[in-house]
Every structure is written in C-alpha cells, then in structure tokens.
Coordinates of C-alpha atoms in Angstrom, one line a residue:
Chain A
X1 CA -80.9 116.2 -72.2
X2 CA -80.2 113.9 -69.2
X3 CA -80.1 110.0 -68.9
X4 CA -81.4 108.7 -65.7
X5 CA -81.1 105.1 -64.4
X6 CA -83.2 103.9 -61.9
X7 CA -82.5 100.5 -60.2
X8 CA -81.5 98.9 -63.0
X9 CA -81.1 95.0 -62.8
X10 CA -80.0 92.9 -65.9
X11 CA -80.2 89.2 -65.4
X12 CA -78.6 86.6 -67.8
X13 CA -80.4 83.3 -68.3
X14 CA -83.3 84.4 -66.2
X15 CA -85.4 81.5 -65.0
X16 CA -82.6 78.9 -65.6
X17 CA -80.2 77.4 -63.2
X18 CA -77.3 79.7 -64.7
X19 CA -79.3 83.0 -63.5
X20 CA -76.8 85.7 -63.2
X21 CA -76.8 89.3 -62.5
X22 CA -74.9 91.3 -65.2
X23 CA -76.2 94.4 -63.5
X24 CA -77.4 94.8 -60.1
X25 CA -79.4 97.8 -58.7
X26 CA -77.5 100.4 -60.6
X27 CA -79.0 104.0 -60.6
X28 CA -77.3 107.4 -61.5
X29 CA -78.3 110.5 -63.5
X30 CA -76.0 112.0 -66.2
X31 CA -76.7 115.5 -67.1
X32 CA -76.2 118.0 -69.9
X33 CA -72.5 118.2 -71.1
X34 CA -70.8 116.0 -68.5
X35 CA -67.8 114.1 -69.5
X36 CA -68.1 110.5 -67.8
X37 CA -65.4 108.0 -67.2
X38 CA -66.9 104.4 -67.0
X39 CA -64.2 102.0 -65.6
X40 CA -64.2 98.4 -64.1
X41 CA -62.3 95.3 -65.0
X42 CA -63.4 93.0 -67.8
X43 CA -66.7 91.2 -67.0
X44 CA -67.9 94.1 -64.4
X45 CA -70.7 95.0 -66.5
X46 CA -69.5 98.4 -68.2
X47 CA -70.4 97.1 -71.6
X48 CA -73.8 95.6 -70.7
X49 CA -74.8 98.9 -69.0
X50 CA -74.0 101.2 -72.1
X51 CA -76.0 99.1 -74.2
X52 CA -78.9 99.7 -71.9
X53 CA -78.4 103.7 -72.3
X54 CA -79.4 103.7 -76.0
X55 CA -82.0 100.8 -75.6
X56 CA -80.2 97.9 -77.1
X57 CA -80.6 95.8 -74.1
X58 CA -83.6 96.0 -71.9
X59 CA -83.4 95.8 -68.1
X60 CA -84.9 93.0 -66.6
X61 CA -86.2 95.4 -63.9
X62 CA -86.0 99.3 -63.3
X63 CA -86.2 102.2 -65.3
X64 CA -84.4 104.5 -67.8
X65 CA -85.3 108.2 -68.6
X66 CA -84.0 110.0 -71.3
X67 CA -84.9 113.7 -71.0
X68 CA -87.7 112.5 -68.3
X69 CA -89.2 110.1 -70.4
X70 CA -89.4 106.5 -69.7
X71 CA -87.6 104.7 -72.7
X72 CA -89.7 101.6 -71.9
X73 CA -93.2 102.8 -71.9
X74 CA -95.1 101.3 -75.0
X75 CA -95.1 104.6 -77.6
X76 CA -91.6 105.4 -76.8
X77 CA -89.7 105.8 -80.0
X78 CA -86.7 103.8 -79.3
X79 CA -85.4 104.0 -82.8
X80 CA -84.7 107.6 -82.6
X81 CA -83.3 107.2 -79.1
X82 CA -80.5 105.3 -81.0
X83 CA -79.6 108.2 -82.8
X84 CA -79.8 110.6 -80.1
X85 CA -77.6 108.2 -77.7
X86 CA -74.6 107.4 -80.3
X87 CA -72.8 104.0 -79.2
X88 CA -69.4 103.6 -80.6
X89 CA -68.5 99.6 -80.0
X90 CA -65.0 98.2 -79.3
X91 CA -63.3 97.8 -82.4
X92 CA -65.9 99.7 -84.4
X93 CA -63.8 99.4 -87.6
X94 CA -65.0 95.8 -87.8
X95 CA -68.2 97.1 -88.8
X96 CA -67.3 99.1 -91.6
X97 CA -68.6 97.6 -94.8
X98 CA -69.4 100.3 -97.7
X99 CA -67.3 100.5 -100.8
X100 CA -65.8 104.0 -99.7
X101 CA -65.5 106.1 -96.6
X102 CA -68.2 108.7 -97.3
X103 CA -71.0 106.1 -98.1
X104 CA -70.1 104.3 -95.1
X105 CA -70.3 107.5 -93.0
X106 CA -73.6 108.3 -95.0
X107 CA -75.4 104.8 -93.8
X108 CA -76.7 105.9 -90.5
X109 CA -78.3 109.3 -91.5
X110 CA -79.6 107.6 -94.8
X111 CA -81.2 105.1 -92.5
X112 CA -82.8 107.9 -90.6
X113 CA -84.7 108.8 -93.7
X114 CA -83.1 112.3 -94.3
X115 CA -82.7 113.8 -97.7
X116 CA -79.5 113.2 -99.9
X117 CA -78.2 116.7 -99.4
X118 CA -78.8 116.3 -95.8
X119 CA -77.3 113.1 -95.5
X120 CA -74.1 114.4 -97.5
X121 CA -73.8 117.4 -95.5
X122 CA -73.9 115.3 -92.2
X123 CA -71.5 113.0 -93.4
X124 CA -69.0 115.9 -94.6
X125 CA -69.3 117.5 -91.2
X126 CA -68.7 114.1 -89.1
X127 CA -65.7 113.5 -91.3
X128 CA -64.4 116.9 -90.7
X129 CA -65.2 116.7 -86.6
X130 CA -62.7 113.5 -86.8
X131 CA -60.3 115.3 -88.8
X132 CA -60.0 112.9 -91.7
X133 CA -58.4 114.6 -94.4
X134 CA -60.8 115.0 -97.5
X135 CA -58.3 112.9 -99.8
X136 CA -59.4 109.4 -98.0
X137 CA -63.0 110.3 -98.5
X138 CA -63.6 108.3 -101.4
X139 CA -61.0 105.5 -100.7
X140 CA -62.1 102.1 -99.4
X141 CA -62.3 102.0 -95.8
X142 CA -60.2 98.9 -95.7
X143 CA -57.3 100.7 -97.2
X144 CA -56.9 102.9 -94.3
X145 CA -54.6 102.8 -91.4
X146 CA -56.1 101.6 -88.0
X147 CA -56.3 105.0 -86.7
X148 CA -57.8 106.1 -89.7
X149 CA -60.5 103.3 -89.8
X150 CA -61.3 104.0 -86.2
X151 CA -62.1 107.8 -87.1
X152 CA -64.4 106.8 -90.0
X153 CA -66.3 104.3 -87.6
X154 CA -66.8 107.2 -84.9
X155 CA -67.7 109.7 -87.8
X156 CA -70.5 106.9 -88.9
X157 CA -72.0 107.6 -85.2
X158 CA -71.5 111.3 -85.4
X159 CA -73.4 111.7 -88.6
X160 CA -76.6 110.8 -86.8
X161 CA -75.9 113.9 -84.6
X162 CA -76.2 112.2 -81.3
X163 CA -76.5 114.5 -78.1
X164 CA -74.8 111.8 -76.0
X165 CA -71.7 109.9 -77.2
X166 CA -70.9 106.9 -75.7
X167 CA -67.6 105.1 -76.5
X168 CA -66.4 101.8 -75.6
X169 CA -62.4 101.7 -75.5
X170 CA -62.1 103.9 -78.4
X171 CA -58.5 103.8 -78.2
X172 CA -57.8 100.1 -78.1
X173 CA -55.1 98.9 -80.2
X174 CA -53.9 102.5 -81.4
X175 CA -50.3 103.8 -81.0
X176 CA -49.7 106.4 -78.4
X177 CA -50.3 109.3 -80.7
X178 CA -53.1 107.7 -82.3
X179 CA -54.7 107.4 -78.7
X180 CA -53.9 111.0 -77.7
X181 CA -55.5 112.3 -81.0
X182 CA -58.6 110.3 -81.0
X183 CA -59.0 111.4 -77.0
X184 CA -58.4 115.3 -78.1
X185 CA -61.2 114.8 -80.9
X186 CA -63.5 113.5 -78.2
X187 CA -62.5 116.3 -75.8
X188 CA -63.3 119.0 -78.8
X189 CA -66.8 117.4 -79.4
X190 CA -67.5 117.9 -75.6
X191 CA -66.1 121.3 -75.3
X192 CA -67.1 123.0 -78.2
X193 CA -70.5 121.3 -79.3
X194 CA -71.3 120.6 -75.6
X195 CA -71.9 116.9 -76.4
X196 CA -72.3 114.7 -73.3
X197 CA -69.8 111.8 -73.3
X198 CA -69.5 108.6 -71.7
X199 CA -65.9 107.1 -72.2
X200 CA -64.9 103.5 -71.3
X201 CA -61.4 103.0 -70.8
X202 CA -58.7 101.0 -69.1
X203 CA -56.3 104.0 -68.9
X204 CA -56.7 105.4 -65.6
X205 CA -54.3 108.4 -66.8
X206 CA -56.7 109.3 -69.7
X207 CA -59.9 108.8 -67.5
X208 CA -58.0 111.6 -64.9
X209 CA -57.1 113.7 -67.9
X210 CA -60.5 114.0 -69.5
X211 CA -63.3 113.0 -67.3
X212 CA -65.1 115.0 -64.6
X213 CA -67.1 112.2 -63.1
X214 CA -66.1 108.5 -62.9
X215 CA -68.5 105.7 -62.5
X216 CA -66.7 102.5 -61.3
X217 CA -68.2 99.2 -61.6
X218 CA -67.6 96.1 -60.1
X219 CA -69.6 92.6 -60.3
X220 CA -72.4 94.7 -62.2
X221 CA -72.8 97.0 -59.3
X222 CA -71.8 100.8 -59.2
X223 CA -69.3 101.1 -56.6
X224 CA -68.1 104.6 -57.0
X225 CA -69.6 107.8 -58.5
X226 CA -67.6 110.7 -58.1
X227 CA -65.2 113.5 -59.4
X228 CA -61.5 111.6 -60.6
X229 CA -59.9 113.4 -57.4
X230 CA -62.2 111.7 -55.0
X231 CA -62.4 108.3 -56.7
X232 CA -58.7 107.8 -57.3
X233 CA -58.2 108.6 -53.5
X234 CA -59.4 105.1 -53.1
X235 CA -56.2 103.4 -54.9
X236 CA -56.5 100.6 -52.3
X237 CA -60.2 99.8 -52.9
X238 CA -59.8 100.1 -56.6
X239 CA -57.0 97.6 -56.6
X240 CA -59.0 95.2 -54.8
X241 CA -61.2 95.3 -57.6
X242 CA -58.7 94.9 -60.5
X243 CA -58.2 98.6 -61.1
X244 CA -55.6 101.0 -60.0
X245 CA -55.0 105.0 -59.5
X246 CA -52.9 106.9 -62.0
X247 CA -49.0 106.1 -61.4
X248 CA -48.5 110.1 -60.4
X249 CA -51.3 109.6 -57.8
X250 CA -49.0 106.8 -56.1
X251 CA -46.0 108.9 -56.2
X252 CA -47.9 111.9 -54.5
X253 CA -49.0 109.1 -51.8
X254 CA -45.6 107.8 -51.3
X255 CA -44.0 111.1 -50.8
X256 CA -46.8 111.9 -48.4
X257 CA -45.7 108.7 -46.4
X258 CA -42.3 110.0 -46.2
X259 CA -43.6 113.4 -44.6
X260 CA -43.3 115.5 -47.8
X261 CA -46.2 117.5 -47.8
X262 CA -47.8 116.7 -51.2
X263 CA -51.7 117.4 -51.8
X264 CA -53.8 114.4 -51.7
X265 CA -55.8 115.0 -54.9
X266 CA -53.0 114.7 -57.5
X267 CA -54.2 112.7 -60.6
X268 CA -52.4 114.2 -63.4
X269 CA -48.7 115.1 -64.7
X270 CA -49.5 118.6 -64.9
X271 CA -50.8 118.6 -61.2
X272 CA -47.9 116.7 -59.9
X273 CA -45.3 119.0 -61.6
X274 CA -47.0 121.7 -60.0
X275 CA -47.1 120.6 -56.4
X276 CA -43.5 119.5 -56.4
X277 CA -42.2 122.7 -58.0
X278 CA -43.9 124.4 -55.1
X279 CA -42.1 122.2 -52.5
X280 CA -38.7 123.3 -54.5
X281 CA -39.7 126.9 -54.4
X282 CA -40.5 127.1 -50.8
X283 CA -37.6 125.4 -49.8
X284 CA -35.4 127.8 -51.9
X285 CA -34.1 124.5 -53.2
X286 CA -35.2 124.5 -56.8
X287 CA -31.9 123.8 -58.0
X288 CA -31.8 125.6 -61.3
X289 CA -28.4 124.6 -62.2
X290 CA -25.2 123.0 -61.0
X291 CA -23.8 126.2 -59.5
X292 CA -27.2 127.2 -57.9
X293 CA -28.0 123.9 -56.7
X294 CA -24.5 123.9 -54.7
X295 CA -25.4 127.1 -53.3
X296 CA -28.7 126.0 -52.4
X297 CA -27.5 123.1 -50.5
X298 CA -25.4 125.0 -48.3
X299 CA -28.0 127.2 -47.3
Chain B
X1 CA -17.8 87.2 -85.0
X2 CA -20.5 85.1 -83.7
X3 CA -23.8 85.7 -84.9
X4 CA -26.8 86.2 -82.6
X5 CA -29.9 84.2 -82.9
X6 CA -31.5 86.8 -85.2
X7 CA -29.7 88.7 -87.5
X8 CA -30.7 91.1 -90.3
X9 CA -28.3 92.7 -92.9
X10 CA -29.4 95.6 -95.0
X11 CA -32.9 94.3 -95.0
X12 CA -35.2 96.0 -97.3
X13 CA -38.8 94.9 -97.6
X14 CA -41.6 96.4 -100.2
X15 CA -45.3 95.7 -100.4
X16 CA -46.3 95.5 -104.0
X17 CA -49.7 96.1 -105.0
X18 CA -50.3 94.5 -108.7
X19 CA -53.4 95.1 -110.8
X20 CA -55.2 92.1 -112.5
X21 CA -52.7 91.9 -115.2
X22 CA -49.8 91.7 -112.9
X23 CA -48.8 95.5 -113.5
X24 CA -47.3 96.9 -110.6
X25 CA -49.6 99.4 -109.3
X26 CA -48.0 100.7 -106.2
X27 CA -44.7 99.8 -104.2
X28 CA -44.5 100.9 -100.6
X29 CA -41.4 100.1 -98.7
X30 CA -42.1 98.8 -95.1
X31 CA -38.7 98.2 -94.3
X32 CA -35.8 100.3 -95.4
X33 CA -32.1 99.2 -94.6
X34 CA -32.3 97.5 -91.2
X35 CA -29.3 96.0 -89.7
X36 CA -29.9 94.3 -86.4
X37 CA -28.4 91.4 -84.5
X38 CA -30.2 89.9 -81.3
X39 CA -28.4 88.1 -78.7
X40 CA -29.7 84.5 -77.7
X41 CA -31.4 84.9 -74.3
X42 CA -32.3 88.5 -74.6
X43 CA -35.6 90.1 -73.7
X44 CA -36.0 92.7 -76.5
X45 CA -38.9 95.2 -77.1
X46 CA -39.7 96.7 -80.3
X47 CA -41.6 100.2 -80.4
X48 CA -42.6 102.0 -83.4
X49 CA -46.3 103.9 -84.1
X50 CA -48.8 102.0 -86.3
X51 CA -47.1 101.7 -89.9
X52 CA -43.3 102.2 -88.7
X53 CA -42.6 98.8 -90.0
X54 CA -42.3 96.7 -86.8
X55 CA -44.8 94.0 -87.6
X56 CA -43.2 93.6 -91.0
X57 CA -40.3 93.1 -89.4
X58 CA -41.3 90.5 -87.3
X59 CA -43.1 88.4 -89.8
X60 CA -39.6 88.6 -91.4
X61 CA -38.2 86.7 -88.6
X62 CA -40.0 83.6 -89.0
X63 CA -40.4 83.6 -92.8
X64 CA -44.0 84.7 -93.3
X65 CA -42.5 87.3 -95.4
X66 CA -39.1 87.0 -97.1
X67 CA -36.7 90.1 -97.8
X68 CA -36.9 92.3 -101.0
X69 CA -33.4 92.9 -100.5
X70 CA -30.8 92.0 -97.9
X71 CA -30.6 88.7 -95.7
X72 CA -32.3 87.6 -92.3
X73 CA -30.7 84.7 -90.5
X74 CA -32.6 82.8 -87.7
X75 CA -30.0 80.6 -85.7
X76 CA -27.7 81.0 -88.7
X77 CA -30.2 79.9 -91.2
X78 CA -31.3 82.0 -94.1
X79 CA -35.0 82.8 -94.1
X80 CA -34.8 82.9 -97.9
X81 CA -33.5 79.4 -98.2
X82 CA -36.5 77.1 -98.8
X83 CA -35.2 74.1 -97.3
X84 CA -34.8 75.6 -93.8
X85 CA -38.3 77.2 -93.7
X86 CA -39.7 74.8 -91.3
X87 CA -36.6 74.4 -89.2
X88 CA -36.8 78.4 -88.8
X89 CA -40.6 78.3 -88.0
X90 CA -39.7 75.9 -85.1
X91 CA -36.9 78.0 -84.0
X92 CA -38.9 81.4 -84.0
X93 CA -42.5 81.0 -83.0
X94 CA -44.8 84.0 -83.3
X95 CA -47.9 85.0 -81.1
X96 CA -50.3 87.4 -82.5
X97 CA -52.8 90.3 -81.2
X98 CA -56.2 88.6 -81.3
X99 CA -56.2 85.3 -79.1
X100 CA -59.3 84.4 -80.9
X101 CA -57.8 84.0 -84.4
X102 CA -55.3 81.8 -82.9
X103 CA -56.8 78.9 -81.0
X104 CA -58.2 76.2 -83.0
X105 CA -58.7 73.1 -80.4
X106 CA -62.1 72.4 -78.5
X107 CA -60.1 71.9 -75.4
X108 CA -56.9 73.6 -74.1
X109 CA -54.6 70.6 -74.2
X110 CA -55.7 69.5 -77.9
X111 CA -54.9 73.3 -79.0
X112 CA -51.4 73.1 -77.3
X113 CA -50.8 69.8 -79.0
X114 CA -51.9 70.9 -82.5
X115 CA -48.3 72.3 -83.4
X116 CA -46.1 69.4 -82.2
X117 CA -48.9 67.0 -83.7
X118 CA -48.5 68.9 -87.2
X119 CA -44.6 68.5 -87.2
X120 CA -45.0 64.8 -86.8
X121 CA -43.7 64.5 -83.2
X122 CA -44.3 61.2 -81.6
X123 CA -47.6 60.9 -79.2
X124 CA -45.7 60.4 -75.7
X125 CA -43.6 63.2 -76.7
X126 CA -46.5 65.3 -77.6
X127 CA -48.2 64.9 -74.5
X128 CA -44.9 65.6 -72.5
X129 CA -44.4 68.9 -74.2
X130 CA -48.2 69.8 -73.5
X131 CA -47.5 69.1 -70.1
X132 CA -44.4 71.2 -69.8
X133 CA -45.8 74.1 -71.9
X134 CA -49.2 74.4 -70.1
X135 CA -46.9 74.4 -66.7
X136 CA -44.5 77.2 -68.3
X137 CA -47.3 79.5 -68.8
X138 CA -49.4 78.6 -65.6
X139 CA -52.4 77.1 -67.3
X140 CA -52.2 73.4 -66.2
X141 CA -55.5 73.8 -64.2
X142 CA -57.4 74.7 -67.3
X143 CA -56.1 72.0 -69.7
X144 CA -59.6 70.4 -70.0
X145 CA -61.4 73.5 -70.3
X146 CA -63.1 74.7 -73.6
X147 CA -60.6 77.7 -74.7
X148 CA -63.9 80.0 -75.3
X149 CA -64.5 80.1 -71.5
X150 CA -61.1 81.7 -70.8
X151 CA -60.5 85.3 -70.4
X152 CA -58.3 87.2 -72.8
X153 CA -55.2 86.9 -70.8
X154 CA -55.8 83.1 -70.3
X155 CA -56.3 82.7 -73.9
X156 CA -53.1 84.4 -75.0
X157 CA -51.1 82.3 -72.3
X158 CA -52.8 79.3 -74.1
X159 CA -51.4 80.4 -77.3
X160 CA -47.9 81.3 -75.9
X161 CA -48.0 77.4 -74.6
X162 CA -49.0 76.3 -78.4
X163 CA -46.0 78.2 -79.5
X164 CA -43.8 76.6 -76.5
X165 CA -44.9 73.0 -77.4
X166 CA -42.9 73.4 -80.8
X167 CA -39.7 74.1 -78.4
X168 CA -38.6 77.4 -79.9
X169 CA -35.5 79.2 -78.9
X170 CA -37.2 82.4 -79.6
X171 CA -40.7 83.8 -79.4
X172 CA -41.9 86.8 -81.2
X173 CA -44.9 88.5 -80.1
X174 CA -46.7 91.0 -81.9
X175 CA -48.8 93.4 -79.7
X176 CA -50.1 90.3 -77.6
X177 CA -51.7 92.5 -74.8
X178 CA -53.4 95.2 -77.5
X179 CA -56.9 93.4 -76.6
X180 CA -56.4 92.6 -73.2
X181 CA -57.4 94.5 -70.0
X182 CA -55.0 95.7 -67.5
X183 CA -54.8 92.2 -65.7
X184 CA -54.8 90.4 -68.8
X185 CA -51.7 92.2 -70.0
X186 CA -49.9 91.9 -66.8
X187 CA -50.4 88.1 -67.0
X188 CA -49.0 87.8 -70.5
X189 CA -46.2 90.1 -69.8
X190 CA -45.3 88.0 -66.5
X191 CA -45.6 84.9 -68.2
X192 CA -43.0 85.9 -71.2
X193 CA -40.8 87.2 -68.6
X194 CA -40.5 83.8 -66.9
X195 CA -40.1 81.9 -70.1
X196 CA -37.2 84.5 -70.8
X197 CA -35.6 83.9 -67.3
X198 CA -36.3 80.2 -66.6
X199 CA -36.3 78.5 -69.9
X200 CA -33.9 81.3 -71.6
X201 CA -36.1 81.9 -74.4
X202 CA -35.1 84.8 -76.5
X203 CA -38.3 87.0 -76.4
X204 CA -39.2 89.7 -78.9
X205 CA -42.1 91.7 -77.6
X206 CA -43.7 94.4 -80.2
X207 CA -45.9 96.7 -78.0
X208 CA -47.5 100.1 -77.7
X209 CA -47.7 99.9 -74.2
X210 CA -44.7 101.8 -72.5
X211 CA -45.0 100.1 -69.2
X212 CA -44.6 96.8 -70.9
X213 CA -40.9 97.8 -71.9
X214 CA -39.2 98.8 -68.7
X215 CA -38.0 95.6 -67.7
X216 CA -36.8 94.5 -71.2
X217 CA -32.9 94.1 -71.8
X218 CA -33.1 96.1 -74.8
X219 CA -35.4 98.3 -76.7
X220 CA -35.4 99.2 -80.4
X221 CA -37.5 101.8 -81.9
X222 CA -38.6 101.6 -85.3
X223 CA -39.9 104.7 -87.5
X224 CA -40.6 104.8 -91.1
X225 CA -39.1 101.3 -92.0
X226 CA -35.7 102.5 -90.2
X227 CA -34.2 101.2 -87.0
X228 CA -33.8 104.7 -85.4
X229 CA -33.1 103.9 -81.5
X230 CA -31.3 100.9 -79.8
X231 CA -30.5 100.7 -76.1
X232 CA -31.6 100.0 -72.7
X233 CA -35.1 101.1 -71.5
X234 CA -33.3 103.8 -69.5
X235 CA -31.4 104.9 -72.3
X236 CA -34.3 105.1 -74.6
X237 CA -36.7 106.6 -72.0
X238 CA -34.9 109.5 -71.2
X239 CA -35.0 110.8 -74.6
X240 CA -38.7 111.8 -73.9
X241 CA -38.7 114.5 -76.9
X242 CA -37.4 112.1 -79.6
X243 CA -39.9 109.4 -78.5
X244 CA -42.6 111.8 -79.0
X245 CA -41.5 112.9 -82.3
X246 CA -41.7 109.1 -83.3
X247 CA -45.6 109.2 -82.3
X248 CA -44.5 107.3 -79.2
X249 CA -44.9 107.9 -75.6
X250 CA -43.0 107.3 -71.9
X251 CA -44.4 105.9 -68.9
X252 CA -46.3 108.8 -66.8
X253 CA -43.5 108.9 -64.2
X254 CA -40.8 109.2 -66.7
X255 CA -42.9 112.0 -68.3
X256 CA -43.3 113.8 -65.0
X257 CA -39.5 113.4 -64.3
X258 CA -38.8 114.9 -67.5
X259 CA -40.9 117.7 -67.0
X260 CA -39.4 118.4 -63.6
X261 CA -35.8 118.5 -65.0
X262 CA -36.9 120.9 -67.9
X263 CA -37.8 123.4 -64.9
X264 CA -34.4 122.7 -63.4
X265 CA -35.0 120.1 -60.8
X266 CA -31.8 117.8 -60.8
X267 CA -33.6 114.5 -61.1
X268 CA -31.6 111.5 -62.9
X269 CA -32.4 110.8 -66.5
X270 CA -34.7 108.0 -67.7
X271 CA -36.4 107.3 -64.5
X272 CA -38.8 104.3 -65.2
X273 CA -40.9 103.6 -62.0
X274 CA -42.8 105.0 -59.3
X275 CA -40.2 103.7 -56.7
X276 CA -37.2 105.3 -58.9
X277 CA -39.0 108.7 -58.9
X278 CA -40.1 108.8 -55.3
X279 CA -36.4 107.9 -54.2
X280 CA -35.0 110.6 -56.3
X281 CA -37.6 113.2 -55.0
X282 CA -36.9 112.1 -51.4
X283 CA -33.2 112.4 -51.7
X284 CA -33.7 116.0 -53.1
X285 CA -36.1 117.1 -50.7
X286 CA -36.0 114.8 -47.7
X287 CA -33.2 116.4 -46.0
X288 CA -34.7 119.3 -45.9
X289 CA -37.9 117.9 -44.7
X290 CA -35.9 116.6 -41.8
X291 CA -34.3 120.1 -41.4
X292 CA -37.9 121.8 -41.1
X293 CA -39.0 119.3 -38.6
X294 CA -36.0 120.1 -36.6
X295 CA -36.8 123.7 -36.7
X296 CA -40.4 123.1 -35.9
X297 CA -39.3 121.1 -32.7

C-alpha cells in the first residue's frame, strides 16, 4: 500500500474575507510499512492533514492517491478507504457509546456488512491486539480506567483491519506507564503486522524512539520530511516553530560545544548512553568504583 | 506545633457504589490512611499513576469529597464541618484538566468575575479583583475577547484567574496541562510559579509530566491510596527504579544519568536538567579532553 499526497491545499472559508490556508502545497508519499511521526504545534495543520488521508476532508486542490488510485475520482469507493486507513482521533474514548466493550468494538466491522461470526472474530482479535483482558470485554466501557477506555477505542478501529493506522496523540492524558504501554502496542502492530503507522505526538522523545521518518508541519506547510536523526539536528529551527529536540540531543550538542567529541545524531537515551560510555572507555576513565576511579584519575 | 495550610490526618476515603435499593454493591478504597501537612507558600507537586488516589485527594481539600475516616483541615478549618465549607472553598480554589469545562462567560473578564460575584462581593471590588487576577496570569490584553477564541494554555490561564479572583491562599490544579501542547504547558507552569513566588499562593500541582515537577519545593508520590514518597525533586528523582515501580517516569536526562551511574560512571544522584548533566559530564571528561588537546599540540 502507499499514500501519495500531491500539492494538497485546503482553504477555510474559501471565497470569503476570512479565507485562510489550513494546508498549503503539501506533498509526500508514505510507502508500505513505514512508521511516520507527524509533529507541529497546535494549529500547524496536522489534524487537518490526517483527515485528508482517509477522505474525511476533501482538499481544495491537489490529489491524493491510495495504492495508486485517485481517491477523488467519481467512482472511487471512499467508504472502504475509511476502513483501510483507520483514524484514531484525540480522546477517542469520548466516542464510546455501546453498552459493553465487545459491542463497541463490533460496531465498525458490523457497519462494513460482515457476518456475525466475522464481526465477532475481528472484535476478539482487535481486543487481544490492544491487550485488554477478557474479563473486561462484557463490562460497560464507562467503568474502565482512562487507559483501558483508550484501548477499547483503538480496538474499535483495528477491528476494521486497516492497512494504515493514524493516531492523533494517542497517549494524551495517560500516566507514564499507560503512555509506554500504548506506544509499545502500536510498535507491535507495526513490527509484527507490517501496518503503516502515522503517529501525531507532542513528545519528541517518543517520536525519536519509534518513528523512522518525521514530517514536520508549520502554518499548514510541510517544513521537514526526513529521518529523526536528521530532523532533530535542526533543533534551532524546530524551536523557532514552537517545537524542540529530545533532551538528550541537547545534552550531546552542549558537550560537543565544550570540545567533547559526541556524535551529532543522538536522539535516544540508549544512543547517548552508548556514546558517553565509549568516551569514558577510550580515556580509560570509566570509573567503575571509588577505588578504580581514583586510580584512573592519577593516570 | 503550628499546622500547615492543608493538613490531613489518617485520611481514608471510600467510593461506595449502591444499587437501586441503596444496598452497597461495591466499596472502593481510593485513599487509605494518608497523613500529610502542607506548609503555606510551598509549591507541591503530586505524582501518581491513574487511579492512585491523587485526584480524590485533591477533591478532599476543598470539600468536594468528604473523608470516610480521618480529618482534613484547610487553614485550620475541618472540611467535614458544614459551616466552614464556603470559607474552605474560598481558601482553596481548584483548576481542572479540561479548560472548556470550566469557562462559562462569553467574555474573558465576565468569566473571571463570576466567582466573586457569586460570593456577593461588591461591584467595585469585583472589577478590582478581575483587573488584578488577569494581570497576575498575564491575560489583561484578552479581557474583552471571547474565551472560545483562546488557545488551550490561555483558557487555562483564564480559569486560573477565575480562581485568583476569589482571593484563595491555595490553588489545587488537577492535571491542568494534560490537554495542552508543549507551549501551552509551559505557559501554565510559568504562570503558577509566578503566582507562587509573587503572591505567595500555595500551589498543589497534580501532573503526569515529570518535567513540570523539577522546580517544585516538594514532591509527593501516591500509589494505591497511600502516600509512598515525599521529598525534594532531587530526592524523589534519584530513585528511578522505585518511581518506575509506581508506574511513573523521570525526565530523559535523569534517566540517562541513572543509566550511566549503573554502568559505573560517577555522576551525582538526581540530575534534573540538561545543564546539570552537561556540567557533571564535563567535570568528569573535561580535564581529560584538555589533556588530550595538549598531547595533540
């Protein structure tokens, strides 16, 4: 599968005095199995952009191709596009409504017209993918914790077996462990199912850890499109548009400025740790314990 | 011994679920024997995973919830004493997570004046308070704007101004930044630090963002209804493994420093900022870098 956007423009209030570009000449191609991080401050056009990718919004001009097919052509099946490109909105648990978890997850595939058996088998699979224990399946979704509700909502999208999964800040409002668990589940969908992922997030640390490519939006325009290591090298430009690099990237930069030879492409704790340990090793100064440290100092 | 502005003693709170005939179906203990004393003027952060009891604790402070067992005092007044409830709510104001649920006025200044008006404050005094409160949160320029045109961070500052207009001694903020973007988060955190420093308002900040905690005077960690850790940010964040057991996290630099220490690098405990880590690493590596340069020369 692939999604290709060509010169997408989207105007609010077209033809009025308040006409304003929400997206301006945005082009890119997302190929099979990529994990994309989509970043940009509030109002940069991220949410507008993702709603174009499954046809919820129609571009004022420009084209979008899904698997090479123009989704705006007259006979294109946009309904089935919405199940192939699954979109998990912000705070998706606000959209839960059924009397129990299982029925809620069944809603999507049921609407797609599958048999009862198929619907239920998809719902079971989806709930297992988000690792929601079976004892919760027949409870009201409203009795679950925040993290569990969020999982149910994600399962509702997964039950439609999308090829591409787009998530708009899926970890907002969760506690740290809850955040890690959701991200880990998304990473598994990507790794083991080959699902393409587009993750909208404000956490540069999370993006650096999971994405293999970052799209940066500002004022409706795409300003960067590159692997994390390259994008985060531009920390100054990112700051100018209200973003930042991960903390460890700054640590590496400051050390470099002090003449300590740190690599330029540090974006995760793991990488920083490795690079710093190499420095200590190289200098025979890896002060294991108090004694060896003192000995090391004298050398 | 003098009592702090907020004090809880052997506090227990049960959420009780009843069926249609008032029979008790389920009892859920959200707070289980908490003793805490908060000094006036402190900036206190409360951490804990979802369901740890921290929001329930916050609601105990201004009497939205009342103790099942034990006592909570606010400025020496018992929250369980009905006759004090309005004084308690004036003393301890609350700000919640979702700014859209807290704003009711059509115009910013109207929204801020709502609280004191409800308290029967004379009109002149209301306007004076509105002026002061908007200035305190840096939103004076927006006083005639419609709240729904504001960003999330601005809306939260208006909500804080609304609480300030009630002249509280203490503000409790329950995840005020959870729904904001990084800039909005910084705005709100900067604002409450200023209120704490300039106006001497006691702040209780509940948050899941570890970066927001590093400048607090005191950090309290809750788990399973208990108060499990209590100390300065440095003391708390030096215990990385324990925090993770409580489903919490540490800032990325703190994690890196901890990982390096585990490998035998002699880094001080509880590193909280980029600057601190860089400084510590330079003092360990720096001399040597100089030495090498000499050698090269």
